[in-house]
Short mmCIF file of C-alpha atoms in Angstrom, two decimals:
data_model
loop_
_atom_site.label_atom_id
_atom_site.label_comp_id
_atom_site.label_asym_id
_atom_site.label_seq_id
_atom_site.Cartn_x
_atom_site.Cartn_y
_atom_site.Cartn_z
CA UNK A 626 -31.31 -19.79 -2.69
CA UNK A 627 -30.67 -16.12 -1.87
CA UNK A 628 -33.15 -13.58 0.01
CA UNK A 629 -33.49 -9.97 -1.83
CA UNK A 630 -32.43 -8.19 0.96
CA UNK A 631 -30.51 -8.08 3.84
CA UNK A 632 -26.75 -9.13 4.72
CA UNK A 633 -24.95 -11.29 1.32
CA UNK A 634 -28.41 -11.19 -0.06
CA UNK A 635 -29.36 -10.27 -3.45
CA UNK A 636 -29.41 -7.24 -3.36
CA UNK A 637 -26.15 -6.46 -1.30
CA UNK A 638 -24.67 -8.53 -5.05
CA UNK A 639 -26.03 -6.56 -7.13
CA UNK A 640 -25.24 -3.33 -5.62
CA UNK A 641 -21.52 -4.67 -6.21
CA UNK A 642 -22.75 -5.55 -9.89
CA UNK A 643 -24.13 -2.22 -10.65
CA UNK A 644 -21.58 -0.94 -9.05
CA UNK A 645 -18.64 -2.44 -11.08
CA UNK A 646 -21.12 -2.37 -15.12
CA UNK A 647 -20.90 1.74 -14.04
CA UNK A 648 -17.15 2.46 -13.33
CA UNK A 649 -16.60 0.08 -16.17
CA UNK A 650 -18.53 2.32 -18.18
CA UNK A 651 -17.77 5.07 -17.19
CA UNK A 652 -14.36 5.28 -17.15
CA UNK A 653 -14.23 3.82 -21.16
CA UNK A 654 -17.08 7.04 -22.01
CA UNK A 655 -15.27 9.36 -20.36
CA UNK A 656 -12.38 7.95 -21.67
CA UNK A 657 -13.70 8.22 -25.17
CA UNK A 658 -15.35 11.81 -25.03
CA UNK A 659 -11.11 12.99 -25.77
CA UNK A 660 -11.61 11.52 -29.05
CA UNK A 661 -14.67 13.01 -30.23
CA UNK A 662 -14.96 15.33 -32.82
CA UNK A 663 -16.04 18.91 -31.00
CA UNK A 664 -14.42 17.81 -27.27
CA UNK A 665 -10.52 18.55 -28.62
CA UNK A 666 -10.82 21.56 -25.61
CA UNK A 667 -10.19 18.68 -23.64
CA UNK A 668 -6.59 18.28 -24.38
CA UNK A 669 -5.56 22.31 -23.38
CA UNK A 670 -6.92 20.43 -19.53
CA UNK A 671 -3.41 19.97 -17.17
CA UNK A 672 -3.64 16.68 -16.38
CA UNK A 673 -4.21 17.14 -12.35
CA UNK A 674 -8.24 18.52 -13.39
CA UNK A 675 -8.03 15.49 -15.97
CA UNK A 676 -7.39 12.78 -13.14
CA UNK A 677 -9.46 15.03 -10.61
CA UNK A 678 -12.67 14.73 -13.55
CA UNK A 679 -11.90 11.61 -14.45
CA UNK A 680 -11.99 10.30 -10.33
CA UNK A 681 -15.04 12.17 -9.96
CA UNK A 682 -17.89 10.83 -12.57
CA UNK A 683 -16.22 7.59 -12.49
CA UNK A 684 -16.43 7.14 -8.72
CA UNK A 685 -19.83 9.38 -9.10
CA UNK A 686 -21.77 6.63 -11.40
CA UNK A 687 -20.56 3.50 -9.59
CA UNK A 688 -22.42 4.77 -6.29
CA UNK A 689 -25.00 6.16 -7.31
CA UNK A 690 -25.92 2.63 -9.20
CA UNK A 691 -24.79 0.45 -5.99
CA UNK A 692 -27.27 2.61 -3.99
CA UNK A 693 -29.85 2.59 -6.54
CA UNK A 694 -29.53 -1.62 -7.19
CA UNK A 695 -29.27 -1.32 -3.50
CA UNK A 696 -32.84 0.72 -3.27
CA UNK A 697 -34.49 -1.30 -5.59
CA UNK A 698 -33.33 -4.57 -3.85
CA UNK A 699 -34.64 -3.42 -0.49
CA UNK A 700 -38.43 -2.09 -1.77
CA UNK A 701 -38.79 -5.36 -4.27
CA UNK A 702 -37.80 -7.25 -0.58
CA UNK A 703 -41.27 -5.04 1.41
CA UNK A 704 -43.39 -6.51 -1.66
CA UNK A 705 -42.48 -9.72 -2.17
CA UNK A 706 -41.20 -11.12 1.69
CA UNK A 707 -40.19 -14.13 1.84
CA UNK A 708 -38.58 -14.92 -1.24
CA UNK A 709 -35.80 -16.65 -2.53
CA UNK A 710 -34.33 -16.60 -5.67
CA UNK A 711 -32.92 -19.72 -7.50
CA UNK A 712 -29.55 -19.61 -9.64
CA UNK A 713 -31.72 -19.39 -12.09
CA UNK A 714 -33.42 -16.19 -11.66
CA UNK A 715 -30.48 -14.67 -9.83
CA UNK A 716 -28.17 -15.22 -12.73
CA UNK A 717 -31.51 -13.71 -14.84
CA UNK A 718 -31.90 -10.68 -12.72
CA UNK A 719 -28.41 -9.54 -12.52
CA UNK A 720 -27.95 -9.30 -16.10
CA UNK A 721 -30.68 -6.99 -16.32
CA UNK A 722 -29.70 -5.74 -13.65
CA UNK A 723 -26.06 -4.90 -14.19
CA UNK A 724 -27.26 -4.38 -18.55
CA UNK A 725 -29.70 -2.14 -17.61
CA UNK A 726 -27.06 -0.26 -15.51
CA UNK A 727 -24.96 -0.18 -18.06
CA UNK A 728 -27.04 1.54 -20.74
CA UNK A 729 -27.85 4.85 -18.47
CA UNK A 730 -24.29 5.27 -17.63
CA UNK A 731 -23.28 5.12 -21.18
CA UNK A 732 -26.28 7.57 -21.91
CA UNK A 733 -25.43 10.04 -19.53
CA UNK A 734 -21.21 9.52 -20.01
CA UNK A 735 -21.28 10.05 -23.63
CA UNK A 736 -23.61 13.66 -23.48
CA UNK A 737 -22.33 14.90 -20.45
CA UNK A 738 -22.82 19.47 -20.88
CA UNK A 739 -21.92 21.17 -18.19
CA UNK A 740 -26.11 21.68 -17.63
CA UNK A 741 -25.46 17.44 -17.19
CA UNK A 742 -22.15 17.96 -14.75
CA UNK A 743 -24.18 19.92 -12.66
CA UNK A 744 -27.10 17.46 -12.38
CA UNK A 745 -25.14 15.06 -12.11
CA UNK A 746 -24.00 16.62 -8.91
CA UNK A 747 -26.64 17.90 -7.27
CA UNK A 748 -28.38 13.94 -7.51
CA UNK A 749 -24.89 12.54 -6.33
CA UNK A 750 -24.37 15.00 -3.00
CA UNK A 751 -28.30 15.22 -2.50
CA UNK A 752 -28.92 11.43 -2.92
CA UNK A 753 -25.48 10.21 -0.93
CA UNK A 754 -26.51 12.12 2.03
CA UNK A 755 -30.14 11.62 1.72
CA UNK A 756 -28.40 7.61 2.41
CA UNK A 757 -26.36 8.77 5.17
CA UNK A 758 -29.14 10.40 6.92
CA UNK A 759 -31.40 7.95 7.17
CA UNK A 760 -28.78 4.79 7.80
CA UNK A 761 -27.27 7.09 10.42
CA UNK A 762 -26.69 4.93 14.13
CA UNK A 763 -28.27 8.31 15.41
CA UNK A 764 -31.79 8.14 14.44
CA UNK A 765 -31.06 12.64 16.72
CA UNK A 766 -28.23 13.61 14.52
CA UNK A 767 -30.18 16.30 14.11
CA UNK A 768 -30.26 17.64 16.93
CA UNK A 769 -26.61 18.07 16.99
CA UNK A 770 -25.51 20.15 13.72
CA UNK A 771 -25.79 18.33 10.21
CA UNK A 772 -21.40 17.71 10.37
CA UNK A 773 -22.37 15.23 13.19
CA UNK A 774 -23.14 12.80 10.37
CA UNK A 775 -19.77 12.28 9.27
CA UNK A 776 -18.76 10.28 13.09
CA UNK A 777 -19.67 7.63 13.94
CA UNK A 778 -16.94 5.01 11.95
CA UNK A 779 -19.52 2.99 10.44
CA UNK A 780 -20.76 2.91 6.49
CA UNK A 781 -23.41 5.66 6.99
CA UNK A 782 -20.49 7.50 8.01
CA UNK A 783 -18.43 6.63 5.83
CA UNK A 784 -20.82 7.15 2.71
CA UNK A 785 -21.37 10.97 3.64
CA UNK A 786 -17.74 11.67 4.32
CA UNK A 787 -16.81 9.72 0.86
CA UNK A 788 -19.96 11.83 -0.64
CA UNK A 789 -18.58 15.23 -0.08
CA UNK A 790 -15.24 14.46 -1.34
CA UNK A 791 -16.27 12.72 -4.79
CA UNK A 792 -19.04 16.00 -5.01
CA UNK A 793 -15.71 18.27 -4.52
CA UNK A 794 -13.97 16.44 -7.21
CA UNK A 795 -17.51 16.75 -9.40
CA UNK A 796 -17.10 20.56 -8.97
CA UNK A 797 -14.10 20.53 -10.74
CA UNK A 798 -15.07 18.73 -13.22
CA UNK A 799 -17.42 21.14 -13.40
CA UNK A 800 -15.43 23.89 -13.36
CA UNK A 801 -13.31 22.02 -16.81
CA UNK A 802 -16.98 22.38 -18.37
CA UNK A 803 -17.77 26.17 -16.99
CA UNK A 804 -14.37 27.38 -18.06
CA UNK A 805 -14.86 25.84 -21.43
CA UNK A 806 -18.15 27.42 -22.16
CA UNK A 807 -17.16 31.27 -20.56
CA UNK A 808 -14.06 31.37 -23.24
CA UNK A 809 -16.44 30.29 -25.91
CA UNK A 810 -18.17 33.58 -24.67
CA UNK A 811 -14.90 35.21 -24.48
CA UNK A 812 -14.10 34.08 -28.00
CA UNK A 813 -17.23 34.94 -29.69
CA UNK A 814 -16.98 38.66 -28.64
CA UNK A 815 -19.81 37.95 -25.65
CA UNK A 816 -17.94 38.30 -22.84
CA UNK A 817 -14.95 40.94 -22.92
CA UNK A 818 -12.94 40.12 -19.69
CA UNK A 819 -10.80 37.97 -20.89
CA UNK A 820 -9.12 36.44 -17.10
CA UNK A 821 -12.21 35.29 -17.39
CA UNK A 822 -12.54 31.96 -17.72
CA UNK A 823 -9.03 30.95 -15.54
CA UNK A 824 -10.80 33.11 -12.80
CA UNK A 825 -14.22 30.80 -12.75
CA UNK A 826 -12.22 28.43 -12.86
CA UNK A 827 -10.11 28.58 -10.43
CA UNK A 828 -12.58 29.51 -8.35
CA UNK A 829 -14.91 26.65 -8.10
CA UNK A 830 -11.40 24.36 -8.44
CA UNK A 831 -11.27 25.81 -4.97
CA UNK A 832 -14.78 25.32 -3.92
CA UNK A 833 -14.35 21.00 -5.15
CA UNK A 834 -10.85 20.92 -3.37
CA UNK A 835 -12.89 23.13 -0.03
CA UNK A 836 -15.75 20.16 -0.28
CA UNK A 837 -13.54 17.29 0.27
CA UNK A 838 -12.28 19.09 2.34
CA UNK A 839 -14.56 18.68 4.30
CA UNK A 840 -14.90 15.30 4.37
CA UNK A 841 -11.52 13.92 4.21
CA UNK A 842 -11.63 15.98 7.99
CA UNK A 843 -14.73 15.14 9.86
CA UNK A 844 -15.14 16.97 12.91
CA UNK A 845 -14.64 15.28 15.62
CA UNK A 846 -10.93 14.53 13.73
CA UNK A 847 -9.92 18.85 13.55
CA UNK A 848 -12.91 20.85 14.34
CA UNK A 849 -10.54 23.83 13.29
CA UNK A 850 -9.61 22.11 9.89
CA UNK A 851 -13.40 20.90 8.83
CA UNK A 852 -15.21 24.24 9.94
CA UNK A 853 -12.28 26.46 8.52
CA UNK A 854 -12.52 24.38 5.12
CA UNK A 855 -16.36 24.62 5.32
CA UNK A 856 -16.31 28.07 5.26
#
């Protein structure tokens, strides 16, 4: 029998399973977008940006699903204190968890637009950062500075830095969608500057690279590079 939460528990296994289900569903769904009617513009995107957006969308959905399953298990454990799940109920609840996760991720990925991508970006960065804050080994991290969250060399810091890296990939993915929207405006005559799509996309890609750089180079590793990327 497994407890609902804590150590090797149902919550831990559910988080791993939900993350895996989300990654598999997001991979399939996002790749299939290329062959859908009206999505032919994706073929013109560079391979580097395609890979970055692909990785960002998959990792964001996987981490959000894992955090959601973990948080749900924590809440349930507070309501059902002392409850241990036998094999039957573990399998049943795991099926519900992974099935519900795959369904929600499929709905999210199969209908990605610029607005949905921006919502995904904000939700991922916000939830990832808040989770890192509440799990930080130093509860008074805020007395130093925000970047202090990435210096603890534990799961909390890994989550904080990982959120910034994946967030950077999502910003690059967002650049693809914004650039396509602007390109349509130029083609319809609403915008006169033909260089607008490339310029805006370049700015967002640069922003994504710098955001990822903040996570890849924590402040205790290199203060100069960290602050340059953040600035």
